[in-house]
Short mmCIF file of C-alpha atoms in Angstrom, two decimals:
data_model
loop_
_atom_site.label_atom_id
_atom_site.label_comp_id
_atom_site.label_asym_id
_atom_site.label_seq_id
_atom_site.Cartn_x
_atom_site.Cartn_y
_atom_site.Cartn_z
CA MET A 236 32.43 165.97 -50.38
CA ARG A 237 33.21 166.27 -46.67
CA ARG A 238 33.09 169.32 -44.44
CA TRP A 239 36.42 170.06 -42.75
CA ALA A 240 37.29 172.14 -39.72
CA LEU A 241 40.61 173.98 -40.02
CA ARG A 242 42.70 175.72 -37.39
CA LEU A 243 44.75 178.45 -39.02
CA GLU A 244 47.51 180.87 -38.20
CA TYR A 245 48.46 183.85 -40.29
CA ASP A 246 50.47 187.04 -40.37
CA GLY A 247 47.93 189.77 -41.02
CA ARG A 248 50.43 192.12 -42.64
CA GLY A 249 49.93 192.36 -46.38
CA PHE A 250 46.29 191.25 -46.22
CA VAL A 251 43.18 193.41 -46.39
CA GLY A 252 41.76 191.23 -43.61
CA TRP A 253 40.02 187.87 -43.61
CA GLN A 254 37.15 188.71 -45.95
CA ARG A 255 37.47 188.91 -49.73
CA GLN A 256 37.64 192.49 -50.99
CA GLU A 257 38.24 194.13 -54.34
CA ASN A 258 41.08 196.34 -53.08
CA GLY A 259 43.62 193.67 -52.19
CA LEU A 260 44.46 190.13 -51.16
CA SER A 261 42.54 188.57 -48.26
CA VAL A 262 43.22 185.50 -46.14
CA GLN A 263 39.92 184.04 -47.32
CA GLU A 264 41.01 184.33 -50.95
CA VAL A 265 44.31 182.59 -50.24
CA LEU A 266 42.57 179.69 -48.47
CA GLU A 267 39.77 179.25 -50.99
CA THR A 268 42.12 179.50 -53.98
CA ALA A 269 44.30 176.77 -52.47
CA ALA A 270 41.22 174.64 -51.78
CA SER A 271 40.09 175.00 -55.39
CA ARG A 272 43.23 173.10 -56.43
CA LEU A 273 41.78 170.11 -54.56
CA CYS A 274 38.29 170.54 -56.02
CA GLY A 275 39.01 170.44 -59.73
CA GLY A 276 39.10 174.23 -59.98
CA ASP A 277 35.80 174.86 -58.24
CA VAL A 278 36.26 177.46 -55.50
CA PRO A 279 34.58 176.34 -52.25
CA ASP A 280 32.99 178.84 -49.89
CA SER A 281 34.61 179.02 -46.46
CA VAL A 282 33.02 179.99 -43.17
CA VAL A 283 35.17 181.54 -40.43
CA ALA A 284 34.86 182.03 -36.68
CA GLY A 285 35.76 185.72 -36.81
CA ARG A 286 36.56 188.15 -39.63
CA THR A 287 39.84 189.76 -38.63
CA ASP A 288 40.72 193.22 -39.95
CA ALA A 289 43.67 194.22 -42.10
CA GLY A 290 46.90 193.82 -40.16
CA VAL A 291 45.38 191.65 -37.41
CA HIS A 292 47.07 188.29 -36.87
CA ALA A 293 45.75 184.87 -35.88
CA ALA A 294 47.25 181.97 -33.97
CA GLY A 295 44.00 180.03 -33.58
CA GLN A 296 41.52 181.10 -36.26
CA VAL A 297 38.94 178.41 -37.15
CA ALA A 298 37.38 177.97 -40.57
CA ALA A 299 35.38 175.34 -42.41
CA LEU A 300 35.01 174.33 -46.04
CA GLU A 301 34.06 171.30 -48.11
CA LEU A 302 36.68 169.16 -49.81
CA PRO A 303 36.64 165.76 -51.55
CA ASP A 304 36.03 162.95 -49.06
CA ARG A 305 38.93 160.91 -50.48
CA LEU A 306 41.31 163.09 -48.45
CA ASP A 307 42.33 162.38 -44.86
CA ALA A 308 43.22 165.01 -42.26
CA ARG A 309 46.95 164.92 -42.94
CA ALA A 310 46.42 165.22 -46.69
CA VAL A 311 44.07 168.18 -46.23
CA ARG A 312 46.56 170.03 -44.04
CA GLU A 313 49.60 169.33 -46.20
CA ALA A 314 47.87 170.01 -49.52
CA LEU A 315 46.37 173.31 -48.41
CA ASN A 316 49.67 174.43 -46.92
CA PHE A 317 51.48 173.55 -50.14
CA HIS A 318 49.06 175.49 -52.32
CA MET A 319 48.97 178.51 -50.00
CA LYS A 320 52.71 179.12 -50.46
CA PRO A 321 54.30 181.67 -50.37
CA HIS A 322 51.59 183.49 -48.41
CA ALA A 323 51.92 183.71 -44.62
CA VAL A 324 48.92 181.47 -43.92
CA ALA A 325 49.13 177.94 -42.54
CA VAL A 326 46.71 175.20 -41.55
CA ILE A 327 47.84 173.93 -38.15
CA GLU A 328 45.17 171.26 -37.76
CA ALA A 329 42.47 169.75 -39.94
CA ALA A 330 39.64 167.50 -38.80
CA PRO A 331 36.22 166.43 -40.06
CA ALA A 332 33.53 168.82 -38.80
CA PRO A 333 31.92 167.45 -35.61
CA SER A 334 28.44 167.41 -37.19
CA ALA A 335 26.50 168.64 -40.20
CA ALA A 336 25.12 171.50 -38.10
CA TRP A 337 28.51 172.61 -36.77
CA SER A 338 29.61 176.12 -37.72
CA PRO A 339 32.95 177.78 -36.90
CA ARG A 340 31.06 181.01 -36.23
CA PHE A 341 27.73 180.08 -34.69
CA SER A 342 28.90 177.04 -32.71
CA ALA A 343 31.64 179.02 -30.97
CA ILE A 344 31.13 179.60 -27.24
CA GLY A 345 34.21 181.74 -26.70
CA ARG A 346 36.87 183.75 -28.46
CA ALA A 347 40.20 184.88 -27.01
CA TYR A 348 42.33 187.78 -28.22
CA ARG A 349 45.73 189.02 -27.08
CA TYR A 350 47.08 192.51 -27.63
CA LEU A 351 50.78 193.35 -27.15
CA ILE A 352 52.19 196.80 -26.44
CA LEU A 353 55.96 197.21 -26.59
CA ASN A 354 56.53 199.80 -23.88
CA ARG A 355 60.04 201.20 -24.30
CA SER A 356 61.82 204.11 -25.92
CA ALA A 357 63.54 202.17 -28.70
CA ARG A 358 61.44 201.20 -31.68
CA PRO A 359 60.99 197.47 -32.41
CA ALA A 360 63.28 195.84 -34.93
CA LEU A 361 62.36 192.17 -34.55
CA ARG A 362 58.71 192.63 -33.54
CA ASP A 363 57.71 195.42 -35.89
CA GLY A 364 54.18 194.76 -37.14
CA PHE A 365 53.35 192.52 -34.18
CA VAL A 366 53.24 195.08 -31.35
CA TRP A 367 52.03 198.60 -30.73
CA HIS A 368 55.10 200.65 -29.87
CA VAL A 369 54.33 203.08 -27.03
CA LYS A 370 57.28 205.10 -25.70
CA ALA A 371 55.65 206.70 -22.66
CA PRO A 372 55.80 204.53 -19.51
CA LEU A 373 52.53 202.69 -18.92
CA ASP A 374 51.04 201.84 -15.51
CA ALA A 375 49.85 198.28 -16.17
CA PRO A 376 48.21 197.80 -12.73
CA ALA A 377 46.11 200.95 -13.26
CA MET A 378 45.14 199.72 -16.73
CA HIS A 379 44.09 196.37 -15.25
CA GLU A 380 42.04 198.04 -12.52
CA ALA A 381 40.23 200.17 -15.09
CA ALA A 382 39.66 197.15 -17.33
CA GLN A 383 37.69 195.35 -14.64
CA SER A 384 34.88 197.89 -14.93
CA LEU A 385 34.19 196.56 -18.42
CA LEU A 386 33.59 192.96 -17.33
CA GLY A 387 30.10 191.54 -17.56
CA ARG A 388 27.18 192.22 -19.88
CA HIS A 389 26.97 195.81 -21.10
CA ASP A 390 26.01 198.03 -23.97
CA PHE A 391 29.44 198.52 -25.60
CA THR A 392 28.42 201.28 -27.99
CA SER A 393 31.32 203.40 -26.69
CA PHE A 394 33.75 200.73 -27.87
CA ARG A 395 32.02 199.83 -31.12
CA ALA A 396 33.18 200.85 -34.60
CA SER A 397 30.78 203.06 -36.53
CA SER A 398 30.89 200.47 -39.32
CA CYS A 399 29.91 197.59 -36.98
CA GLN A 400 27.10 195.52 -38.48
CA ALA A 401 26.08 193.66 -35.32
CA ASN A 402 22.37 193.82 -34.55
CA SER A 403 22.98 194.76 -30.92
CA PRO A 404 25.75 196.52 -28.98
CA LEU A 405 25.16 194.21 -26.00
CA ARG A 406 28.05 191.87 -25.28
CA THR A 407 29.30 189.92 -22.27
CA LEU A 408 32.99 190.42 -21.59
CA ASP A 409 34.32 187.46 -19.58
CA ARG A 410 37.94 188.51 -19.19
CA LEU A 411 40.05 191.62 -19.70
CA ASP A 412 43.42 191.29 -18.00
CA VAL A 413 46.40 193.63 -18.26
CA ARG A 414 49.86 192.63 -17.07
CA ARG A 415 53.45 193.59 -17.68
CA ASP A 416 56.01 191.09 -18.96
CA GLY A 417 59.30 192.98 -19.04
CA GLU A 418 59.04 195.63 -21.75
CA THR A 419 55.71 194.24 -22.99
CA VAL A 420 52.25 195.10 -21.71
CA VAL A 421 49.99 192.11 -22.40
CA ILE A 422 46.22 192.57 -22.66
CA GLU A 423 44.04 189.46 -22.86
CA ALA A 424 40.33 189.57 -23.67
CA GLU A 425 37.77 186.76 -23.76
CA ALA A 426 34.08 186.76 -24.66
CA ARG A 427 31.59 184.68 -26.59
CA SER A 428 31.74 187.33 -29.31
CA PHE A 429 33.06 190.86 -29.84
CA LEU A 430 31.84 193.92 -31.69
CA HIS A 431 33.83 195.31 -34.60
CA HIS A 432 36.97 197.02 -33.23
CA GLN A 433 35.83 196.39 -29.64
CA VAL A 434 39.16 194.99 -28.45
CA ARG A 435 41.20 197.67 -30.21
CA ASN A 436 38.95 200.42 -28.85
CA MET A 437 39.24 199.07 -25.31
CA VAL A 438 43.03 198.88 -25.65
CA GLY A 439 43.22 202.44 -26.97
CA THR A 440 41.17 203.62 -24.01
CA LEU A 441 43.20 201.70 -21.43
CA LYS A 442 46.39 203.19 -22.85
CA LEU A 443 45.12 206.63 -21.77
CA VAL A 444 44.83 205.30 -18.22
CA GLY A 445 48.30 203.78 -18.40
CA GLU A 446 49.79 207.09 -19.47
CA GLY A 447 48.04 208.89 -16.59
CA ARG A 448 45.96 211.00 -18.97
CA TRP A 449 42.75 209.34 -17.70
CA ARG A 450 41.89 208.40 -14.14
CA VAL A 451 40.81 204.79 -13.60
CA GLY A 452 37.13 205.62 -13.07
CA ARG A 453 36.78 207.40 -16.38
CA VAL A 454 36.68 204.08 -18.27
CA ALA A 455 33.46 203.11 -16.50
CA GLU A 456 32.06 206.55 -17.30
CA ALA A 457 32.93 206.10 -20.96
CA LEU A 458 31.14 202.75 -21.00
CA ALA A 459 28.04 204.26 -19.40
CA ALA A 460 27.96 207.09 -21.93
CA ARG A 461 27.10 204.69 -24.77
CA ASP A 462 28.83 207.10 -27.13
CA ARG A 463 31.89 206.23 -29.22
CA SER A 464 33.30 209.73 -28.76
CA ALA A 465 33.39 209.19 -24.99
CA ALA A 466 36.04 206.45 -25.22
CA GLY A 467 39.63 206.50 -26.37
CA PRO A 468 41.14 206.04 -29.83
CA THR A 469 41.31 202.79 -31.77
CA ALA A 470 44.59 200.98 -31.16
CA PRO A 471 46.47 199.94 -34.33
CA PRO A 472 45.92 196.39 -35.62
CA ASP A 473 49.59 195.38 -35.31
CA GLY A 474 49.48 194.11 -31.74
CA LEU A 475 46.23 192.13 -32.00
CA VAL A 476 46.12 188.34 -32.34
CA LEU A 477 43.11 186.02 -32.39
CA VAL A 478 44.51 183.39 -30.05
CA ALA A 479 41.77 180.79 -29.82
CA VAL A 480 38.15 179.91 -30.47
CA ARG A 481 36.35 177.58 -28.05
CA TYR A 482 33.53 175.10 -28.75
CA GLU A 483 31.43 172.78 -26.61
CA VAL A 484 32.58 169.95 -28.87
CA ASP A 485 36.24 170.49 -29.73
CA PRO A 486 36.68 169.88 -33.46
CA PHE A 487 40.37 169.21 -32.85
CA PRO A 488 40.48 166.65 -30.01
CA ARG A 489 43.94 165.88 -28.70
CA ASN A 490 45.13 162.26 -28.52
#
């Protein structure tokens, strides 16, 4: 058997999230069931860089699992993609794991998320399920200014889900940019790791600033409060995409 690194993309709609659950189909189940077809029916355990929630999408999720060593990278990608049909999950790249100690989760040095808000009166027809539709005009520069107060290492209890299982609320936020691209407000966040719902809670809070319901400085006050009730609501999962996971040794080197 050989350990493989996989870069995946998926449409989070219709899934209960990455992790296997009893109440519905997960991305993990789709991947591992497909992999079992290559392992004589034995279902391999996968490890993933980040467990996305129900409705959250991925363009650069990274996972690892063990498959027979007779397969090459192309065969792994094509076989898994064939057996994952018709589900909206695809292996974009496959490569042997860089080392025996490499882990998609623990070897990661950075994760990047993007959140899209469609800011117009008309509801989305083509992008439904991939954006948060907000009718009220949003002040993207004010949202960006407020976002900068969250950069650095802080106790993010105010932006942490009550169900978060992380041992500590301390995280270092490396980037939180807000910009407007036509009718779309684009929010980009980068950190080594995030707390459960941290990005969605930050987006929900920044939306209040964009609508003028919160002044810019109130975001810093919410952070300092270390109290979930001090921050804004949780943004819906629709607009969130795991864009990329970074490693010191890239498991998918480009030619």
